[in-house]
């Protein structure tokens, strides 16, 4: 089955062609102050300016537009209350097909409205994993909609990987790329693409200490699921999947964990000095390159950082 | 005397050559949501990413680097507690000369530290206009430092005008430019440059209703000074000067005033939807293009907006 196979570089290149003109090619920006603090040159890939304000649109857009006409007509479905929900809703709208978003009943009204604003059908369920999966299954049974999960899917991973294609096209001199890791869709796509294009590149995942399943998996050499995550980086609460974990195991040099304080400080620093409005999950990657541990790694002059998104609640800032 | 003459296009072009490689050439970005709300295409010139986080660096940098060696050795002086203070401090530092910044004793410690961080000498004075001017005169007498005022100076105006050169180079199809107006240095420089390059371009100043000296001057046809300004847009509190007023009178089509509510809403919208971290003074220009009055103006498809800066106190956001 196609859905159990990791995408290759050519799948990611095909994804890039597929989403061209639909997803934004986001700019890379720099900040002298952050360079100084990190002790090296940082290149920020600004996915907060991607459609829906997060890299998630790349994966959703690729998955939706890869569907053949017959499947597409039945629509798509997912369960998410985060950026993937909005990404899938918009990708479906732009293709002119329906999207069903299964959301827990405790999702904030603003998130629900955002998804509905993109024309998707919100299906409420109890806030448990089992209720979510049952509800998705019900939607699929009734409509025939195709499930597009948030990360553990080759087409989603391939879409996220287009981020690295653009980074290395613009800055072929990158010595390393750092990206935040939650379910691992971004990290896996970026790693597959970057290593295939530039085998010498070094890859680092940035993870909150309060949701450190990737770090623990990496340390143990086997997939450990996330239990009871607790972090402000609400895009990084999920476990790695069986498609994303092997990539992290084989291609990622290290998982750099950061504390909640480090995340908030990095977020504020990025707002104040770089004037870049990023969400806490993005700040995890900034925090990682500012840690003494990363600072002391030798041999990396130019480091690319994926700023994964910019969807924050301006009424509840963490400082 | 040179200081009483408005700069010409060639002065502004000379300024552009002078500051090239020192000041940033900032990008222009767009936002589909704001386009929809404004009813036209908006092109945001992002001076929040300029050095010191505001367009002010252009003018200070031009003025400092235009000094001949003999004058430069004596240093520069100004009175400001805002972005111009930081801009002059950094411009002087980069040229390797001293800067004296006269600041009122009630300036916030963070502003003082920012200026000192750029290596400038802060000279405190009572928070009155007369004390400021006396203190500047004392510094000049003692050191021979050259006064670089924040806006009413041809070299400063020429430097700010480079903003429009870059905008029209990148987007020659702009039908109009909107910029916030305080002392008028930015508006004057932008107007002189833009009209000389593209005589058909329309120019609009955006001003808080709570500091509407430009609107009142324009209505009466003579310079009216600002008294008791009251607005969150703390970069726009000052009166027009005798160099900037004639440009506003002759080249600016209209001054669009906006309420405090409109400023805060526009700022929040720009943060939330465009993910651009701008200060209230910048939001005044965004608010202006969202007013019904501006919306109803015919014949402008592509409107450039100068986002003048991004220096905000993240502990005191206005919502």
XYZ file of C-alpha atoms in Angstrom:
638
model
C 0.000 0.000 0.000
C 1.246 3.430 -0.968
C 0.398 4.907 2.404
C 3.015 2.849 4.204
C 5.941 3.960 2.090
C 8.083 6.993 2.813
C 8.271 9.534 0.026
C 11.450 9.847 -2.021
C 13.126 12.999 -3.284
C 11.261 12.630 -6.563
C 7.945 12.426 -4.683
C 8.880 15.665 -2.924
C 9.872 17.282 -6.201
C 6.538 16.176 -7.674
C 4.823 17.702 -4.640
C 6.664 20.977 -5.301
C 5.334 21.059 -8.868
C 1.853 20.145 -7.635
C 1.589 22.902 -5.033
C 3.380 25.598 -7.080
C 1.122 28.600 -7.513
C -1.244 27.348 -4.787
C 1.053 27.372 -1.746
C 3.327 30.352 -1.183
C 7.037 30.143 -1.759
C 7.932 31.790 1.546
C 10.955 34.043 1.998
C 14.056 33.378 4.057
C 14.977 36.208 6.408
C 17.894 36.912 8.710
C 18.452 38.834 11.947
C 21.866 40.139 13.006
C 20.988 40.064 16.713
C 19.928 36.427 16.646
C 23.029 35.531 14.612
C 25.144 37.079 17.323
C 23.357 35.197 20.076
C 23.561 31.893 18.215
C 27.195 32.382 17.229
C 26.471 31.564 13.597
C 24.417 32.737 10.648
C 20.753 31.760 10.877
C 18.386 31.610 7.914
C 14.745 31.674 8.907
C 12.328 30.001 6.515
C 9.137 31.929 7.215
C 6.244 29.491 7.110
C 4.209 31.826 9.307
C 3.520 33.552 5.979
C 2.424 30.325 4.334
C -1.299 30.082 3.594
C -3.267 29.517 6.836
C -0.164 30.763 8.660
C 1.682 27.439 8.877
C 3.740 24.935 6.849
C 0.838 22.490 7.215
C -0.716 23.897 4.070
C 2.050 22.338 1.983
C 1.245 18.792 3.021
C -2.519 19.197 2.909
C -2.311 20.888 -0.475
C -0.154 18.125 -1.933
C -2.379 15.361 -0.560
C -5.597 16.993 -1.782
C -4.284 17.745 -5.248
C -2.796 14.286 -5.687
C -6.239 12.670 -5.373
C -7.695 11.469 -8.633
C -10.933 13.046 -9.769
C -13.085 10.166 -8.549
C -11.681 10.145 -5.020
C -11.604 13.916 -4.817
C -15.327 14.180 -5.550
C -16.050 12.334 -2.306
C -14.188 14.938 -0.304
C -11.575 14.643 2.441
C -11.727 14.168 6.185
C -9.351 14.594 9.098
C -9.329 15.048 12.832
C -7.487 18.096 14.078
C -8.171 21.277 15.924
C -4.896 22.845 14.896
C -3.197 24.179 11.813
C -3.758 20.969 9.832
C -7.519 21.450 10.123
C -7.346 24.894 8.538
C -4.798 23.709 5.996
C -6.967 20.835 4.813
C -10.080 23.005 4.787
C -8.408 25.597 2.566
C -6.705 23.055 0.291
C -10.078 21.351 -0.264
C -11.835 24.654 -0.866
C -9.259 25.683 -3.455
C -9.758 22.388 -5.283
C -13.521 22.793 -5.014
C -14.146 19.663 -2.963
C -15.665 19.193 0.465
C -13.698 18.813 3.708
C -14.966 17.293 6.929
C -13.016 18.273 10.016
C -13.592 16.210 13.136
C -12.948 18.423 16.142
C -13.172 17.759 19.847
C -16.098 19.486 21.534
C -13.644 21.424 23.716
C -11.867 23.063 20.772
C -11.906 26.846 21.065
C -14.668 28.604 19.108
C -12.051 30.688 17.277
C -10.458 27.535 15.824
C -13.832 26.194 14.805
C -14.766 29.461 13.136
C -11.454 29.568 11.274
C -12.100 26.150 9.748
C -15.708 27.001 8.946
C -14.455 30.234 7.416
C -12.662 28.108 4.830
C -15.946 26.384 4.025
C -15.276 23.071 5.773
C -17.897 21.009 7.612
C -17.031 20.686 11.290
C -18.076 17.440 12.950
C -17.929 17.567 16.728
C -16.877 14.621 18.867
C -15.962 13.837 22.450
C -12.398 14.926 23.252
C -10.933 11.393 23.294
C -8.790 9.553 20.769
C -11.334 6.765 20.399
C -14.210 9.201 19.785
C -12.155 11.012 17.164
C -11.333 7.833 15.291
C -14.888 6.523 15.489
C -16.255 9.816 14.226
C -13.790 9.918 11.336
C -14.781 6.358 10.427
C -18.435 7.335 10.477
C -17.808 10.291 8.167
C -15.844 8.054 5.808
C -18.572 5.429 5.791
C -21.265 7.989 5.047
C -19.436 10.076 2.455
C -16.550 8.000 1.148
C -14.261 10.927 2.041
C -10.524 10.235 1.919
C -8.690 10.502 5.236
C -5.776 12.953 5.143
C -4.038 12.577 8.497
C -1.944 15.446 9.885
C 1.504 13.880 9.459
C 1.760 10.105 9.141
C 1.042 9.968 5.415
C 3.518 9.933 2.493
C 1.765 12.700 0.546
C 1.638 14.937 3.596
C 5.303 14.264 4.364
C 6.220 14.931 0.726
C 4.379 18.253 0.841
C 6.188 19.348 3.996
C 9.478 18.325 2.382
C 9.068 21.046 -0.240
C 10.127 23.468 2.520
C 13.667 22.057 2.363
C 13.754 22.123 -1.442
C 13.121 25.853 -1.354
C 15.623 26.423 1.443
C 18.447 24.646 -0.377
C 17.588 26.250 -3.701
C 17.910 29.686 -2.137
C 20.768 28.859 0.245
C 22.748 25.882 -1.076
C 25.409 26.826 1.479
C 23.342 25.688 4.470
C 25.349 23.389 6.710
C 22.389 22.297 8.807
C 18.620 22.578 9.100
C 16.723 22.736 12.376
C 12.968 22.160 12.491
C 10.506 21.688 15.318
C 9.225 18.159 15.802
C 5.770 17.013 16.868
C 4.339 14.202 14.756
C 7.418 14.468 12.593
C 5.825 15.214 9.213
C 7.848 18.376 8.718
C 11.068 16.882 10.064
C 10.716 13.723 7.949
C 9.930 15.580 4.731
C 12.697 18.109 5.298
C 15.211 15.392 6.177
C 14.462 13.187 3.163
C 14.656 16.136 0.776
C 17.714 17.787 2.293
C 19.823 14.638 2.639
C 19.033 13.565 -0.922
C 20.055 16.944 -2.322
C 23.036 17.555 -0.049
C 24.293 14.437 1.731
C 26.654 16.466 3.937
C 23.838 18.473 5.506
C 23.206 18.002 9.217
C 19.654 17.729 10.507
C 18.384 18.595 13.968
C 14.952 18.235 15.478
C 13.898 20.746 18.130
C 11.502 19.473 20.768
C 9.930 20.752 23.991
C 11.196 18.906 27.055
C 7.528 18.653 28.034
C 6.734 16.544 24.940
C 10.009 14.773 24.320
C 8.917 11.539 22.703
C 11.288 12.077 19.774
C 14.261 12.643 22.074
C 13.407 9.560 24.105
C 12.773 7.486 20.986
C 16.088 8.578 19.546
C 17.915 7.776 22.785
C 16.360 4.327 23.031
C 16.507 3.541 19.326
C 12.830 2.639 19.192
C 9.565 4.506 18.847
C 8.247 5.654 22.217
C 4.795 7.184 22.194
C 4.002 10.535 23.740
C 2.054 10.363 26.973
C 0.738 13.367 28.885
C 2.577 16.092 26.956
C 2.727 19.438 28.685
C 4.029 22.393 26.721
C 3.049 25.791 25.411
C 4.117 24.588 21.957
C 0.673 23.262 21.111
C 1.662 22.140 17.632
C 4.115 19.619 19.051
C 1.956 17.529 21.380
C 1.617 14.455 19.189
C 3.691 11.269 18.958
C 5.847 10.354 16.020
C 4.204 7.959 13.575
C 5.475 4.741 12.035
C 6.338 6.613 8.825
C 8.083 9.559 10.454
C 10.012 7.756 13.204
C 12.379 5.796 10.904
C 13.430 9.043 9.221
C 14.168 10.648 12.567
C 16.070 7.530 13.613
C 18.168 7.348 10.440
C 18.629 10.892 9.135
C 18.350 13.240 12.119
C 21.635 13.759 13.943
C 20.116 14.784 17.271
C 16.931 15.914 18.953
C 17.600 19.104 20.908
C 15.171 19.562 23.787
C 14.295 22.936 25.295
C 12.482 24.030 28.436
C 9.274 26.056 28.541
C 11.254 29.097 29.703
C 13.618 28.748 26.776
C 10.661 28.527 24.365
C 9.003 31.672 25.732
C 12.280 33.596 25.786
C 13.086 32.584 22.214
C 9.598 33.536 21.086
C 9.837 36.950 22.686
C 13.329 37.517 21.316
C 12.161 36.629 17.821
C 9.219 39.026 18.119
C 11.256 41.840 19.635
C 14.448 41.706 17.675
C 13.580 39.982 14.400
C 10.043 41.461 14.357
C 8.812 38.030 13.289
C 5.482 36.984 14.682
C 5.873 33.267 15.346
C 3.937 30.769 17.414
C 5.480 28.854 20.333
C 6.037 25.728 18.221
C 8.270 27.750 15.882
C 10.071 29.264 18.845
C 11.146 25.759 19.884
C 13.503 25.673 16.891
C 14.859 29.131 17.672
C 15.352 28.111 21.309
C 17.225 25.001 20.206
C 19.914 26.926 18.295
C 20.381 29.231 21.284
C 21.090 26.384 23.731
C 24.702 26.017 24.912
C 24.611 22.462 23.632
C 23.854 23.554 20.076
C 26.083 26.582 20.342
C 29.062 24.320 21.068
C 28.580 22.063 18.052
C 31.487 22.676 15.687
C 31.516 23.020 11.936
C 28.233 24.719 11.138
C 28.400 28.260 9.811
C 25.025 28.574 8.104
C 22.007 27.086 9.796
C 18.506 27.053 8.310
C 15.614 27.183 10.764
C 12.052 26.379 9.834
C 9.686 28.844 11.488
C 6.733 26.520 11.277
C 3.839 28.882 11.854
C 2.486 32.104 13.303
C -0.945 31.299 14.696
C -1.053 32.723 18.200
C -3.770 33.935 20.501
C -2.911 37.621 20.904
C -5.083 37.808 24.001
C -3.002 35.208 25.810
C 0.670 35.885 25.261
C 3.017 33.892 27.483
C 4.876 36.822 29.062
C 21.790 77.736 3.889
C 21.538 74.155 2.786
C 19.384 73.208 5.733
C 16.476 75.306 4.536
C 16.191 73.715 1.122
C 14.111 70.674 0.343
C 15.965 67.765 -1.199
C 15.489 66.960 -4.869
C 15.193 63.562 -6.524
C 18.924 63.596 -7.192
C 19.602 64.268 -3.496
C 17.462 61.258 -2.680
C 19.247 59.139 -5.275
C 22.569 60.264 -3.794
C 21.240 59.266 -0.363
C 20.368 55.826 -1.734
C 23.945 55.346 -2.938
C 25.276 56.650 0.373
C 23.284 54.286 2.587
C 23.542 51.234 0.297
C 25.125 48.358 2.174
C 24.620 50.105 5.510
C 20.827 50.358 5.669
C 18.750 47.326 4.674
C 16.844 47.209 1.443
C 13.628 45.978 3.058
C 11.210 43.613 1.331
C 7.689 44.347 0.155
C 5.115 41.811 1.296
C 1.431 41.240 0.615
C -1.518 39.750 2.478
C -4.587 38.382 0.708
C -6.869 39.013 3.696
C -5.919 42.671 3.980
C -6.281 43.079 0.203
C -9.814 41.776 0.484
C -10.660 44.133 3.333
C -9.150 47.128 1.564
C -10.756 46.282 -1.770
C -7.457 46.642 -3.615
C -3.945 45.223 -3.730
C -1.725 46.429 -0.908
C 2.071 46.324 -0.980
C 3.631 46.640 2.444
C 7.115 48.134 2.570
C 8.502 46.519 5.697
C 10.588 49.111 7.518
C 10.047 47.246 10.777
C 12.942 45.136 9.457
C 15.092 48.167 8.818
C 18.059 48.547 11.175
C 16.877 49.690 14.646
C 13.419 48.495 13.576
C 12.262 51.690 11.843
C 12.665 53.763 8.664
C 14.393 56.429 10.774
C 17.704 54.695 10.188
C 17.648 55.768 6.540
C 17.590 59.481 7.310
C 20.053 59.318 10.189
C 22.408 57.165 8.150
C 22.314 59.556 5.204
C 22.864 62.623 7.380
C 25.748 61.045 9.313
C 27.529 59.764 6.234
C 27.130 63.018 4.336
C 29.188 64.886 6.949
C 32.688 65.714 5.865
C 35.540 64.224 7.858
C 36.162 67.392 9.866
C 32.553 67.805 11.007
C 32.120 64.103 11.586
C 35.029 63.996 14.007
C 33.118 66.301 16.361
C 30.214 63.874 16.551
C 26.473 64.366 16.213
C 23.726 65.349 18.604
C 19.935 65.184 18.669
C 17.038 65.240 21.059
C 14.712 62.281 20.847
C 13.528 59.437 22.978
C 12.129 57.525 20.039
C 13.335 55.654 16.986
C 15.413 58.591 15.727
C 17.561 58.410 18.858
C 18.437 54.779 18.210
C 18.846 55.430 14.497
C 21.328 58.252 15.013
C 23.182 56.309 17.692
C 23.666 53.339 15.375
C 24.498 55.422 12.303
C 27.182 57.253 14.300
C 28.550 54.019 15.725
C 28.827 52.485 12.258
C 30.769 55.526 11.055
C 32.932 55.413 14.164
C 31.948 58.841 15.500
C 30.313 59.868 18.748
C 26.599 60.564 19.210
C 25.026 62.608 22.000
C 21.359 61.922 22.572
C 19.456 64.434 24.683
C 16.594 62.607 26.378
C 13.937 63.809 28.778
C 14.400 62.533 32.326
C 11.043 60.752 32.070
C 12.066 58.598 29.092
C 11.635 54.901 29.834
C 14.780 53.082 30.968
C 14.393 50.600 28.121
C 14.684 53.383 25.543
C 17.699 54.812 27.285
C 19.369 51.407 27.422
C 18.680 50.813 23.733
C 20.484 54.033 22.805
C 23.355 53.331 25.184
C 23.524 49.842 23.718
C 24.499 51.460 20.415
C 27.314 53.281 22.174
C 25.735 56.752 22.316
C 26.134 59.212 25.180
C 22.783 59.981 26.786
C 22.376 63.500 28.177
C 19.390 63.882 30.441
C 17.259 67.018 30.571
C 13.965 68.219 32.007
C 11.016 67.038 29.915
C 10.266 70.403 28.330
C 10.959 71.740 24.847
C 13.032 74.632 26.177
C 15.187 72.347 28.334
C 15.767 70.043 25.368
C 16.882 72.853 23.132
C 19.085 74.422 25.792
C 20.713 71.074 26.499
C 21.362 70.412 22.810
C 22.920 73.879 22.501
C 25.148 73.162 25.499
C 26.328 69.884 23.977
C 27.024 71.644 20.683
C 28.955 74.415 22.393
C 31.057 71.961 24.349
C 31.764 69.415 21.625
C 31.042 71.081 18.298
C 28.732 68.168 17.508
C 26.481 68.587 14.466
C 22.737 68.648 15.184
C 20.805 66.016 13.235
C 17.134 66.717 13.949
C 14.572 63.937 13.627
C 12.774 65.180 10.512
C 13.098 68.870 9.578
C 16.417 68.530 7.778
C 17.079 68.006 4.052
C 19.527 65.125 4.543
C 17.132 63.349 6.867
C 14.238 63.873 4.448
C 16.398 62.646 1.557
C 17.276 59.499 3.484
C 13.631 58.722 4.238
C 12.845 59.305 0.559
C 14.943 56.277 -0.397
C 12.001 54.199 0.847
C 9.948 55.341 -2.147
C 12.808 54.740 -4.601
C 12.905 51.111 -3.548
C 9.129 50.767 -3.636
C 8.838 52.092 -7.177
C 11.822 50.113 -8.383
C 10.207 46.906 -7.193
C 6.605 47.859 -7.996
C 6.528 50.498 -10.747
C 2.812 49.735 -11.049
C 1.924 51.389 -7.738
C -0.948 53.846 -8.191
C -0.583 55.388 -4.756
C 1.574 55.412 -1.646
C 0.262 55.824 1.883
C 2.618 56.656 4.758
C 2.049 57.677 8.369
C 2.712 61.319 9.159
C 4.181 62.827 12.317
C 6.884 65.422 11.693
C 6.561 64.653 8.008
C 10.118 63.559 7.229
C 9.021 60.234 5.788
C 6.021 61.674 3.967
C 8.065 64.516 2.483
C 10.928 62.319 1.309
C 8.562 59.712 -0.101
C 6.450 62.363 -1.852
C 9.377 64.157 -3.471
C 10.897 60.905 -4.714
C 7.669 59.286 -5.880
C 6.258 62.319 -7.716
C 9.569 62.936 -9.488
C 9.785 59.350 -10.682
C 6.087 58.850 -11.452
C 4.112 62.104 -11.730
C 0.784 60.230 -11.874
C 1.251 58.639 -8.461
C -1.167 59.642 -5.716
C 0.141 60.333 -2.219
C -1.753 60.031 1.040
C -0.700 60.811 4.580
C -2.210 58.756 7.400
C -2.622 60.530 10.717
C -4.175 59.815 14.110
C -7.223 61.969 14.818
C -5.614 62.595 18.199
C -2.604 64.331 16.582
C -4.125 65.766 13.423
C -1.972 68.841 12.806
C -1.258 67.732 9.234
C -4.968 67.290 8.469
C -5.778 70.682 9.979
C -2.860 72.364 8.233
C -3.945 70.846 4.936
C -7.554 71.983 5.469
C -6.535 75.529 6.325
C -3.737 75.802 3.789
C -1.222 76.910 6.393
C 1.011 75.230 8.929
C -0.811 74.642 12.214
C 1.334 73.342 15.056
C 0.444 70.284 17.082
C -0.800 71.019 20.595
C -1.597 68.377 23.204
C -1.461 65.331 20.959
C -3.082 62.231 22.389
C -2.615 58.944 20.564
C -1.190 55.468 20.963
C 0.870 56.133 17.816
C 3.800 57.551 19.730
C 5.911 58.130 16.648
C 3.394 60.652 15.311
C 3.119 63.172 18.133
C 5.208 65.950 16.602
C 4.241 68.930 14.433
C 5.183 69.297 10.814
C 8.253 71.445 10.202
C 8.823 74.321 7.822
C 10.624 71.978 5.415
C 8.086 69.177 5.493
C 4.857 71.201 5.495
C 5.217 72.668 1.970
C 5.637 69.159 0.557
C 2.491 67.970 2.300
C 0.677 71.067 1.081
C 1.778 70.695 -2.536
C 2.269 66.976 -3.221
C 0.030 65.071 -0.830
C -3.520 64.580 -2.125
C -5.150 64.119 1.267
C -4.485 63.446 4.913
C -6.613 60.510 6.081
C -7.305 60.603 9.808
C -8.103 57.538 11.886
C -9.413 56.996 15.393
C -7.581 55.221 18.189
C -9.919 52.249 17.823
C -9.162 52.033 14.137
C -5.422 52.113 14.850
C -5.597 49.318 17.403
C -7.855 47.203 15.192
C -5.576 47.672 12.193
C -2.523 46.804 14.274
C -4.125 43.636 15.573
C -5.353 42.658 12.116
C -1.874 43.124 10.696
C -0.361 40.997 13.445
C -3.010 38.285 13.228
C -3.539 37.955 9.527
C -0.373 39.265 7.902
C 1.843 38.030 10.785
C 3.671 41.341 10.593
C 4.790 42.792 13.888
C 4.268 46.526 13.494
C 4.073 49.404 15.951
C 0.972 51.593 16.332
C 2.437 54.362 14.147
C 2.667 51.904 11.252
C -0.847 50.681 11.938
C -2.108 54.211 11.292
C -1.319 53.743 7.593
C -3.007 50.343 7.509
C -6.045 51.806 9.284
C -6.212 54.618 6.721
C -6.576 52.279 3.726
C -9.314 50.383 5.561
C -11.472 53.479 6.173
C -14.660 53.766 4.094
C -13.389 57.119 2.860
C -10.251 55.618 1.366
C -12.073 52.493 0.225
C -14.396 54.637 -1.895
C -11.622 56.489 -3.737
C -11.716 55.364 -7.359
C -8.861 54.515 -9.691
C -6.268 52.933 -7.426
C -5.580 49.252 -7.928
C -2.126 48.927 -6.361
C -1.400 50.839 -3.182
C 1.966 50.883 -1.449
C 1.931 51.275 2.324
C 4.981 52.177 4.356
C 5.074 50.118 7.550
C 7.268 52.583 9.358
C 8.517 50.515 12.272
C 8.070 47.616 14.648
C 9.246 48.825 18.029
C 6.552 47.900 20.522
C 6.451 47.178 24.211
C 5.355 43.547 24.302
C 4.361 43.930 27.937
C 1.811 46.611 27.141
C -0.149 45.628 24.073
C -3.222 47.749 23.387
C -5.816 44.953 23.356
